[in-house]
Amino acid sequence: MYDFNFAPVVASFDQLLLGAWLTIRLSCAAMLLGLIVSIVCAWGKTSGPAPARFVINAYIEIIRNTPFLVQIFFIFFGLPSLGLRLSPNGAALLALVVNFGAYGTEIIRAGIESIQKGQVEAGTALGLSKLQIFRYVVMKPALRTVYPSLTSQFIYLMLTSSVVSVISADDLAAAGNDLQSATFASFEVYIIITLMYLAMSIGFSAIFAAIDRMAFKYPLSR
Amino acid sequence: MSISRRTAMAVIGAGLMAGMISFPAAAQTVESIKSAGTVKIGMMVDFPPFGIMNESNQPDGYDADVAKLLAKELGVEVQIVPVTGPNRIPYLQSNQVDLLVASLGITEERAKTVDFSKPYAGISIGVFGASDTEVSKPEDLSGKTIGVARASTQDTAVTKVAPQDAKIQRFDDDASAVQALLSGQVELIGVSNVVATQIEQAAPGRFDQKLELSQQVQGIAVRKGSAELLEAVNAFIAKAKESGELTAIHEKWLGSPLPDFVTEAK
């Protein structure tokens, strides 16, 4: 039998925690920034001018039809030749935001299109401003409709972030690979980081469920 | 209660995974390889000129030639399995390959996990950087960014000599580390003389060697406890050195005869 020996992994557990902490920070930042990108692009795609729609469509098609690995290589190794040099963690964040933005845009666009035209007209009739209509009449119910797909995309983003170790960002997967290469206890390390990713996914799911209850329960509370 | 049920399922799933990979890391014998008729040899295909994919998309290079010669010696077919730097030892341990001819540097740490043959190849490792970067001793690495391939011998060598405030960036392979040097993401990289030769071909005159860190001999690796197989491999290496076949392969791929520190090493 393969001899499981968790001692070296336990001894360097702080390294893994440090990696997990970066994964969490990276994911949270990418979720927030990615959500902003998605909302802006979804607005542009549904009611922006034609050139903006064209650019947004091109962005979505390029990102959704190329692998994340290629995108992150392009940002880290390609952009310096255009004069933009990012640290590994900065490049990782940018790549995650750009990647999530494309998927998030389509999800939110679907939500926006689920809002009937009559609702917007009712808002106009009540004398709401354009921004107020977008925020209260369109965005909030739209987000509520697509919230489940949005949160699973968020979880997917967190899991995708394990790829950023290829550009030497110090996330959990990188910490695991470093530890694995130092101790050769590969199974032990991968079992532990699998459990850590699982714990983070479940934790994020719980937070999303709480946000759901706080932000979107309004019609039921009456 | 749906969340707690999901959590329970997840825990069971993780337990199953742990169970699935606790297979025996069995010793390998010459007999079982001969009766199978094929020897599965793990080699890297991203480590030119030791391991590459050739024009017809087949594994080729120094390691491939040695692997084929070894299979011929054993009188069996060769099946080459591509592996990468970080996963090559797990491939061997998990019975997915019989042997590694994967430019695996012989180190004490690795020898705890696998058994090594006598050296069949060797490389020297150094720190390389742009010609105008001034580094002449390990202390000069202070404050510099140095790219290395994670889990490689050069990773260990650079980590050992670099001062605390040197930033070591670990990439998945040499190709990424070299790319980081060429695109200016790191100032220096720790690589072998072999890779340095290719950098010189790609960008003549831009980079040179700053420090030599070590000479490293590489061995063919087998699973722990495969003494009889190891003996056969050692006999093969001794014979190939004697007959000049190994030197011929070295000439073909590296343009020089087998280095003395490989030939003379025990």
mmCIF file with all atom_site columns, C-alpha atoms in Angstrom, chain A residues 31-199:
data_model
loop_
_atom_site.group_PDB
_atom_site.id
_atom_site.type_symbol
_atom_site.label_atom_id
_atom_site.label_alt_id
_atom_site.label_comp_id
_atom_site.label_asym_id
_atom_site.label_entity_id
_atom_site.label_seq_id
_atom_site.pdbx_PDB_ins_code
_atom_site.Cartn_x
_atom_site.Cartn_y
_atom_site.Cartn_z
_atom_site.occupancy
_atom_site.B_iso_or_equiv
_atom_site.pdbx_formal_charge
_atom_site.auth_seq_id
_atom_site.auth_comp_id
_atom_site.auth_asym_id
_atom_site.auth_atom_id
_atom_site.pdbx_PDB_model_num
ATOM 1   C CA . MET A 1 31  ? -15.954 38.770 -8.260  1.00 0.00 ? 31  MET A CA 1
ATOM 2   C CA . LEU A 1 32  ? -16.576 42.414 -7.346  1.00 0.00 ? 32  LEU A CA 1
ATOM 3   C CA . LEU A 1 33  ? -14.675 43.919 -10.271 1.00 0.00 ? 33  LEU A CA 1
ATOM 4   C CA . GLY A 1 34  ? -16.024 41.263 -12.623 1.00 0.00 ? 34  GLY A CA 1
ATOM 5   C CA . LEU A 1 35  ? -19.581 42.007 -11.528 1.00 0.00 ? 35  LEU A CA 1
ATOM 6   C CA . ILE A 1 36  ? -19.069 45.704 -12.284 1.00 0.00 ? 36  ILE A CA 1
ATOM 7   C CA . VAL A 1 37  ? -17.627 44.859 -15.716 1.00 0.00 ? 37  VAL A CA 1
ATOM 8   C CA . SER A 1 38  ? -20.567 42.499 -16.344 1.00 0.00 ? 38  SER A CA 1
ATOM 9   C CA . ILE A 1 39  ? -23.229 45.043 -15.388 1.00 0.00 ? 39  ILE A CA 1
ATOM 10  C CA . VAL A 1 40  ? -21.649 47.784 -17.478 1.00 0.00 ? 40  VAL A CA 1
ATOM 11  C CA . CYS A 1 41  ? -21.230 45.489 -20.488 1.00 0.00 ? 41  CYS A CA 1
ATOM 12  C CA . ALA A 1 42  ? -24.732 44.016 -20.096 1.00 0.00 ? 42  ALA A CA 1
ATOM 13  C CA . TRP A 1 43  ? -26.173 47.535 -20.047 1.00 0.00 ? 43  TRP A CA 1
ATOM 14  C CA . GLY A 1 44  ? -24.083 48.425 -23.101 1.00 0.00 ? 44  GLY A CA 1
ATOM 15  C CA . LYS A 1 45  ? -25.120 45.295 -24.918 1.00 0.00 ? 45  LYS A CA 1
ATOM 16  C CA . THR A 1 46  ? -28.857 45.725 -24.302 1.00 0.00 ? 46  THR A CA 1
ATOM 17  C CA . SER A 1 47  ? -29.246 49.490 -24.629 1.00 0.00 ? 47  SER A CA 1
ATOM 18  C CA . GLY A 1 48  ? -25.909 50.970 -25.717 1.00 0.00 ? 48  GLY A CA 1
ATOM 19  C CA . PRO A 1 49  ? -25.053 52.478 -29.111 1.00 0.00 ? 49  PRO A CA 1
ATOM 20  C CA . ALA A 1 50  ? -24.204 50.131 -32.017 1.00 0.00 ? 50  ALA A CA 1
ATOM 21  C CA . PRO A 1 51  ? -20.380 50.554 -31.887 1.00 0.00 ? 51  PRO A CA 1
ATOM 22  C CA . ALA A 1 52  ? -20.391 49.739 -28.140 1.00 0.00 ? 52  ALA A CA 1
ATOM 23  C CA . ARG A 1 53  ? -22.534 46.663 -28.798 1.00 0.00 ? 53  ARG A CA 1
ATOM 24  C CA . PHE A 1 54  ? -20.074 45.544 -31.469 1.00 0.00 ? 54  PHE A CA 1
ATOM 25  C CA . VAL A 1 55  ? -17.061 45.929 -29.169 1.00 0.00 ? 55  VAL A CA 1
ATOM 26  C CA . ILE A 1 56  ? -18.803 44.131 -26.286 1.00 0.00 ? 56  ILE A CA 1
ATOM 27  C CA . ASN A 1 57  ? -19.887 41.278 -28.549 1.00 0.00 ? 57  ASN A CA 1
ATOM 28  C CA . ALA A 1 58  ? -16.338 40.898 -29.850 1.00 0.00 ? 58  ALA A CA 1
ATOM 29  C CA . TYR A 1 59  ? -14.993 40.859 -26.282 1.00 0.00 ? 59  TYR A CA 1
ATOM 30  C CA . ILE A 1 60  ? -17.487 38.185 -25.209 1.00 0.00 ? 60  ILE A CA 1
ATOM 31  C CA . GLU A 1 61  ? -16.851 35.988 -28.234 1.00 0.00 ? 61  GLU A CA 1
ATOM 32  C CA . ILE A 1 62  ? -13.069 36.172 -27.891 1.00 0.00 ? 62  ILE A CA 1
ATOM 33  C CA . ILE A 1 63  ? -13.044 35.390 -24.170 1.00 0.00 ? 63  ILE A CA 1
ATOM 34  C CA . ARG A 1 64  ? -15.709 32.703 -24.211 1.00 0.00 ? 64  ARG A CA 1
ATOM 35  C CA . ASN A 1 65  ? -14.099 30.892 -27.137 1.00 0.00 ? 65  ASN A CA 1
ATOM 36  C CA . THR A 1 66  ? -10.494 30.770 -25.899 1.00 0.00 ? 66  THR A CA 1
ATOM 37  C CA . PRO A 1 67  ? -9.016  28.859 -22.951 1.00 0.00 ? 67  PRO A CA 1
ATOM 38  C CA . PHE A 1 68  ? -8.325  30.724 -19.706 1.00 0.00 ? 68  PHE A CA 1
ATOM 39  C CA . LEU A 1 69  ? -4.760  29.397 -19.747 1.00 0.00 ? 69  LEU A CA 1
ATOM 40  C CA . VAL A 1 70  ? -4.088  31.158 -23.050 1.00 0.00 ? 70  VAL A CA 1
ATOM 41  C CA . GLN A 1 71  ? -5.688  34.372 -21.794 1.00 0.00 ? 71  GLN A CA 1
ATOM 42  C CA . ILE A 1 72  ? -3.544  34.473 -18.678 1.00 0.00 ? 72  ILE A CA 1
ATOM 43  C CA . PHE A 1 73  ? -0.359  33.725 -20.664 1.00 0.00 ? 73  PHE A CA 1
ATOM 44  C CA . PHE A 1 74  ? -1.254  36.515 -23.042 1.00 0.00 ? 74  PHE A CA 1
ATOM 45  C CA . ILE A 1 75  ? -1.769  39.001 -20.211 1.00 0.00 ? 75  ILE A CA 1
ATOM 46  C CA . PHE A 1 76  ? 1.361   38.027 -18.302 1.00 0.00 ? 76  PHE A CA 1
ATOM 47  C CA . PHE A 1 77  ? 3.834   37.352 -21.137 1.00 0.00 ? 77  PHE A CA 1
ATOM 48  C CA . GLY A 1 78  ? 2.264   39.295 -24.009 1.00 0.00 ? 78  GLY A CA 1
ATOM 49  C CA . LEU A 1 79  ? 1.326   42.652 -22.485 1.00 0.00 ? 79  LEU A CA 1
ATOM 50  C CA . PRO A 1 80  ? 4.916   43.537 -21.442 1.00 0.00 ? 80  PRO A CA 1
ATOM 51  C CA . SER A 1 81  ? 5.803   43.828 -25.136 1.00 0.00 ? 81  SER A CA 1
ATOM 52  C CA . LEU A 1 82  ? 3.059   46.474 -25.385 1.00 0.00 ? 82  LEU A CA 1
ATOM 53  C CA . GLY A 1 83  ? 4.599   48.263 -22.399 1.00 0.00 ? 83  GLY A CA 1
ATOM 54  C CA . LEU A 1 84  ? 2.218   47.063 -19.663 1.00 0.00 ? 84  LEU A CA 1
ATOM 55  C CA . ARG A 1 85  ? 4.060   45.033 -17.047 1.00 0.00 ? 85  ARG A CA 1
ATOM 56  C CA . LEU A 1 86  ? 2.003   43.506 -14.238 1.00 0.00 ? 86  LEU A CA 1
ATOM 57  C CA . SER A 1 87  ? 3.100   41.548 -11.190 1.00 0.00 ? 87  SER A CA 1
ATOM 58  C CA . PRO A 1 88  ? 2.050   37.877 -11.254 1.00 0.00 ? 88  PRO A CA 1
ATOM 59  C CA . ASN A 1 89  ? -0.769  38.525 -8.773  1.00 0.00 ? 89  ASN A CA 1
ATOM 60  C CA . GLY A 1 90  ? -1.885  41.643 -10.657 1.00 0.00 ? 90  GLY A CA 1
ATOM 61  C CA . ALA A 1 91  ? -1.919  39.768 -13.953 1.00 0.00 ? 91  ALA A CA 1
ATOM 62  C CA . ALA A 1 92  ? -3.865  36.949 -12.309 1.00 0.00 ? 92  ALA A CA 1
ATOM 63  C CA . LEU A 1 93  ? -6.513  39.388 -11.039 1.00 0.00 ? 93  LEU A CA 1
ATOM 64  C CA . LEU A 1 94  ? -6.812  41.110 -14.418 1.00 0.00 ? 94  LEU A CA 1
ATOM 65  C CA . ALA A 1 95  ? -7.143  37.762 -16.214 1.00 0.00 ? 95  ALA A CA 1
ATOM 66  C CA . LEU A 1 96  ? -9.861  36.575 -13.820 1.00 0.00 ? 96  LEU A CA 1
ATOM 67  C CA . VAL A 1 97  ? -11.808 39.834 -14.124 1.00 0.00 ? 97  VAL A CA 1
ATOM 68  C CA . VAL A 1 98  ? -11.585 39.828 -17.924 1.00 0.00 ? 98  VAL A CA 1
ATOM 69  C CA . ASN A 1 99  ? -12.611 36.169 -18.044 1.00 0.00 ? 99  ASN A CA 1
ATOM 70  C CA . PHE A 1 100 ? -15.493 36.496 -15.591 1.00 0.00 ? 100 PHE A CA 1
ATOM 71  C CA . GLY A 1 101 ? -16.702 39.704 -17.241 1.00 0.00 ? 101 GLY A CA 1
ATOM 72  C CA . ALA A 1 102 ? -17.501 37.901 -20.491 1.00 0.00 ? 102 ALA A CA 1
ATOM 73  C CA . TYR A 1 103 ? -19.527 35.142 -18.847 1.00 0.00 ? 103 TYR A CA 1
ATOM 74  C CA . GLY A 1 104 ? -21.166 37.514 -16.334 1.00 0.00 ? 104 GLY A CA 1
ATOM 75  C CA . THR A 1 105 ? -22.249 39.878 -19.118 1.00 0.00 ? 105 THR A CA 1
ATOM 76  C CA . GLU A 1 106 ? -24.216 37.143 -20.856 1.00 0.00 ? 106 GLU A CA 1
ATOM 77  C CA . ILE A 1 107 ? -25.815 35.990 -17.601 1.00 0.00 ? 107 ILE A CA 1
ATOM 78  C CA . ILE A 1 108 ? -26.907 39.495 -16.625 1.00 0.00 ? 108 ILE A CA 1
ATOM 79  C CA . ARG A 1 109 ? -28.043 40.289 -20.173 1.00 0.00 ? 109 ARG A CA 1
ATOM 80  C CA . ALA A 1 110 ? -30.371 37.289 -19.946 1.00 0.00 ? 110 ALA A CA 1
ATOM 81  C CA . GLY A 1 111 ? -31.722 38.716 -16.685 1.00 0.00 ? 111 GLY A CA 1
ATOM 82  C CA . ILE A 1 112 ? -32.261 42.160 -18.184 1.00 0.00 ? 112 ILE A CA 1
ATOM 83  C CA . GLU A 1 113 ? -34.093 40.679 -21.173 1.00 0.00 ? 113 GLU A CA 1
ATOM 84  C CA . SER A 1 114 ? -36.429 38.840 -18.797 1.00 0.00 ? 114 SER A CA 1
ATOM 85  C CA . ILE A 1 115 ? -37.808 42.194 -17.606 1.00 0.00 ? 115 ILE A CA 1
ATOM 86  C CA . GLN A 1 116 ? -40.921 43.070 -19.567 1.00 0.00 ? 116 GLN A CA 1
ATOM 87  C CA . LYS A 1 117 ? -41.071 46.321 -21.451 1.00 0.00 ? 117 LYS A CA 1
ATOM 88  C CA . GLY A 1 118 ? -44.223 47.311 -19.585 1.00 0.00 ? 118 GLY A CA 1
ATOM 89  C CA . GLN A 1 119 ? -42.304 47.516 -16.307 1.00 0.00 ? 119 GLN A CA 1
ATOM 90  C CA . VAL A 1 120 ? -39.910 50.080 -17.766 1.00 0.00 ? 120 VAL A CA 1
ATOM 91  C CA . GLU A 1 121 ? -42.845 52.040 -19.177 1.00 0.00 ? 121 GLU A CA 1
ATOM 92  C CA . ALA A 1 122 ? -44.493 51.950 -15.763 1.00 0.00 ? 122 ALA A CA 1
ATOM 93  C CA . GLY A 1 123 ? -41.294 53.382 -14.296 1.00 0.00 ? 123 GLY A CA 1
ATOM 94  C CA . THR A 1 124 ? -41.277 56.155 -16.858 1.00 0.00 ? 124 THR A CA 1
ATOM 95  C CA . ALA A 1 125 ? -44.941 56.874 -16.101 1.00 0.00 ? 125 ALA A CA 1
ATOM 96  C CA . LEU A 1 126 ? -44.085 57.219 -12.414 1.00 0.00 ? 126 LEU A CA 1
ATOM 97  C CA . GLY A 1 127 ? -41.506 59.872 -13.336 1.00 0.00 ? 127 GLY A CA 1
ATOM 98  C CA . LEU A 1 128 ? -38.399 57.879 -12.386 1.00 0.00 ? 128 LEU A CA 1
ATOM 99  C CA . SER A 1 129 ? -35.111 58.964 -13.942 1.00 0.00 ? 129 SER A CA 1
ATOM 100 C CA . LYS A 1 130 ? -33.298 56.711 -16.449 1.00 0.00 ? 130 LYS A CA 1
ATOM 101 C CA . LEU A 1 131 ? -30.742 55.700 -13.821 1.00 0.00 ? 131 LEU A CA 1
ATOM 102 C CA . GLN A 1 132 ? -33.468 54.971 -11.265 1.00 0.00 ? 132 GLN A CA 1
ATOM 103 C CA . ILE A 1 133 ? -35.322 52.804 -13.766 1.00 0.00 ? 133 ILE A CA 1
ATOM 104 C CA . PHE A 1 134 ? -32.131 50.887 -14.611 1.00 0.00 ? 134 PHE A CA 1
ATOM 105 C CA . ARG A 1 135 ? -31.278 50.407 -10.949 1.00 0.00 ? 135 ARG A CA 1
ATOM 106 C CA . TYR A 1 136 ? -34.637 49.608 -9.345  1.00 0.00 ? 136 TYR A CA 1
ATOM 107 C CA . VAL A 1 137 ? -36.911 48.463 -12.149 1.00 0.00 ? 137 VAL A CA 1
ATOM 108 C CA . VAL A 1 138 ? -34.465 46.541 -14.336 1.00 0.00 ? 138 VAL A CA 1
ATOM 109 C CA . MET A 1 139 ? -31.289 45.622 -12.451 1.00 0.00 ? 139 MET A CA 1
ATOM 110 C CA . LYS A 1 140 ? -32.624 44.423 -9.130  1.00 0.00 ? 140 LYS A CA 1
ATOM 111 C CA . PRO A 1 141 ? -35.247 41.964 -10.418 1.00 0.00 ? 141 PRO A CA 1
ATOM 112 C CA . ALA A 1 142 ? -32.853 40.950 -13.223 1.00 0.00 ? 142 ALA A CA 1
ATOM 113 C CA . LEU A 1 143 ? -30.113 40.116 -10.729 1.00 0.00 ? 143 LEU A CA 1
ATOM 114 C CA . ARG A 1 144 ? -32.651 38.242 -8.638  1.00 0.00 ? 144 ARG A CA 1
ATOM 115 C CA . THR A 1 145 ? -33.677 36.118 -11.622 1.00 0.00 ? 145 THR A CA 1
ATOM 116 C CA . VAL A 1 146 ? -30.123 35.188 -12.627 1.00 0.00 ? 146 VAL A CA 1
ATOM 117 C CA . TYR A 1 147 ? -28.705 35.049 -9.086  1.00 0.00 ? 147 TYR A CA 1
ATOM 118 C CA . PRO A 1 148 ? -28.301 31.231 -9.048  1.00 0.00 ? 148 PRO A CA 1
ATOM 119 C CA . SER A 1 149 ? -26.358 31.126 -12.331 1.00 0.00 ? 149 SER A CA 1
ATOM 120 C CA . LEU A 1 150 ? -24.330 34.155 -11.275 1.00 0.00 ? 150 LEU A CA 1
ATOM 121 C CA . THR A 1 151 ? -23.271 32.516 -7.998  1.00 0.00 ? 151 THR A CA 1
ATOM 122 C CA . SER A 1 152 ? -22.312 29.253 -9.675  1.00 0.00 ? 152 SER A CA 1
ATOM 123 C CA . GLN A 1 153 ? -20.206 31.291 -12.089 1.00 0.00 ? 153 GLN A CA 1
ATOM 124 C CA . PHE A 1 154 ? -18.604 32.938 -9.034  1.00 0.00 ? 154 PHE A CA 1
ATOM 125 C CA . ILE A 1 155 ? -17.744 29.537 -7.565  1.00 0.00 ? 155 ILE A CA 1
ATOM 126 C CA . TYR A 1 156 ? -16.367 28.506 -10.939 1.00 0.00 ? 156 TYR A CA 1
ATOM 127 C CA . LEU A 1 157 ? -14.232 31.651 -10.939 1.00 0.00 ? 157 LEU A CA 1
ATOM 128 C CA . MET A 1 158 ? -12.790 30.712 -7.549  1.00 0.00 ? 158 MET A CA 1
ATOM 129 C CA . LEU A 1 159 ? -11.930 27.221 -8.821  1.00 0.00 ? 159 LEU A CA 1
ATOM 130 C CA . THR A 1 160 ? -10.506 28.589 -12.090 1.00 0.00 ? 160 THR A CA 1
ATOM 131 C CA . SER A 1 161 ? -8.159  30.758 -10.054 1.00 0.00 ? 161 SER A CA 1
ATOM 132 C CA . SER A 1 162 ? -6.108  27.600 -9.395  1.00 0.00 ? 162 SER A CA 1
ATOM 133 C CA . VAL A 1 163 ? -4.714  28.044 -12.917 1.00 0.00 ? 163 VAL A CA 1
ATOM 134 C CA . VAL A 1 164 ? -2.934  31.291 -11.984 1.00 0.00 ? 164 VAL A CA 1
ATOM 135 C CA . SER A 1 165 ? -0.048  29.335 -10.478 1.00 0.00 ? 165 SER A CA 1
ATOM 136 C CA . VAL A 1 166 ? 1.276   28.915 -14.047 1.00 0.00 ? 166 VAL A CA 1
ATOM 137 C CA . ILE A 1 167 ? 2.381   32.543 -14.050 1.00 0.00 ? 167 ILE A CA 1
ATOM 138 C CA . SER A 1 168 ? 3.935   32.089 -10.602 1.00 0.00 ? 168 SER A CA 1
ATOM 139 C CA . ALA A 1 169 ? 1.164   33.791 -8.598  1.00 0.00 ? 169 ALA A CA 1
ATOM 140 C CA . ASP A 1 170 ? 1.234   32.463 -5.015  1.00 0.00 ? 170 ASP A CA 1
ATOM 141 C CA . ASP A 1 171 ? -2.290  31.033 -4.710  1.00 0.00 ? 171 ASP A CA 1
ATOM 142 C CA . LEU A 1 172 ? -3.356  27.820 -2.989  1.00 0.00 ? 172 LEU A CA 1
ATOM 143 C CA . ALA A 1 173 ? -2.561  25.618 -6.001  1.00 0.00 ? 173 ALA A CA 1
ATOM 144 C CA . ALA A 1 174 ? 0.926   27.163 -6.212  1.00 0.00 ? 174 ALA A CA 1
ATOM 145 C CA . ALA A 1 175 ? 1.490   26.662 -2.485  1.00 0.00 ? 175 ALA A CA 1
ATOM 146 C CA . GLY A 1 176 ? 0.358   23.062 -2.897  1.00 0.00 ? 176 GLY A CA 1
ATOM 147 C CA . ASN A 1 177 ? 2.702   22.494 -5.844  1.00 0.00 ? 177 ASN A CA 1
ATOM 148 C CA . ASP A 1 178 ? 5.615   24.052 -3.952  1.00 0.00 ? 178 ASP A CA 1
ATOM 149 C CA . LEU A 1 179 ? 4.930   21.835 -0.959  1.00 0.00 ? 179 LEU A CA 1
ATOM 150 C CA . GLN A 1 180 ? 4.468   18.786 -3.169  1.00 0.00 ? 180 GLN A CA 1
ATOM 151 C CA . SER A 1 181 ? 7.807   19.400 -4.851  1.00 0.00 ? 181 SER A CA 1
ATOM 152 C CA . ALA A 1 182 ? 9.573   19.890 -1.518  1.00 0.00 ? 182 ALA A CA 1
ATOM 153 C CA . THR A 1 183 ? 8.137   16.852 0.249   1.00 0.00 ? 183 THR A CA 1
ATOM 154 C CA . PHE A 1 184 ? 7.121   14.549 -2.653  1.00 0.00 ? 184 PHE A CA 1
ATOM 155 C CA . ALA A 1 185 ? 4.022   13.782 -0.596  1.00 0.00 ? 185 ALA A CA 1
ATOM 156 C CA . SER A 1 186 ? 1.898   14.537 -3.663  1.00 0.00 ? 186 SER A CA 1
ATOM 157 C CA . PHE A 1 187 ? -1.236  12.583 -2.770  1.00 0.00 ? 187 PHE A CA 1
ATOM 158 C CA . GLU A 1 188 ? -1.308  13.984 0.747   1.00 0.00 ? 188 GLU A CA 1
ATOM 159 C CA . VAL A 1 189 ? -0.872  17.550 -0.517  1.00 0.00 ? 189 VAL A CA 1
ATOM 160 C CA . TYR A 1 190 ? -3.530  17.196 -3.215  1.00 0.00 ? 190 TYR A CA 1
ATOM 161 C CA . ILE A 1 191 ? -5.998  15.597 -0.801  1.00 0.00 ? 191 ILE A CA 1
ATOM 162 C CA . ILE A 1 192 ? -5.505  18.491 1.615   1.00 0.00 ? 192 ILE A CA 1
ATOM 163 C CA . ILE A 1 193 ? -5.833  21.219 -1.015  1.00 0.00 ? 193 ILE A CA 1
ATOM 164 C CA . THR A 1 194 ? -8.867  19.458 -2.506  1.00 0.00 ? 194 THR A CA 1
ATOM 165 C CA . LEU A 1 195 ? -10.514 19.641 0.894   1.00 0.00 ? 195 LEU A CA 1
ATOM 166 C CA . MET A 1 196 ? -9.474  23.288 1.249   1.00 0.00 ? 196 MET A CA 1
ATOM 167 C CA . TYR A 1 197 ? -10.989 24.217 -2.138  1.00 0.00 ? 197 TYR A CA 1
ATOM 168 C CA . LEU A 1 198 ? -14.110 22.304 -1.169  1.00 0.00 ? 198 LEU A CA 1
ATOM 169 C CA . ALA A 1 199 ? -14.344 24.167 2.139   1.00 0.00 ? 199 ALA A CA 1
#
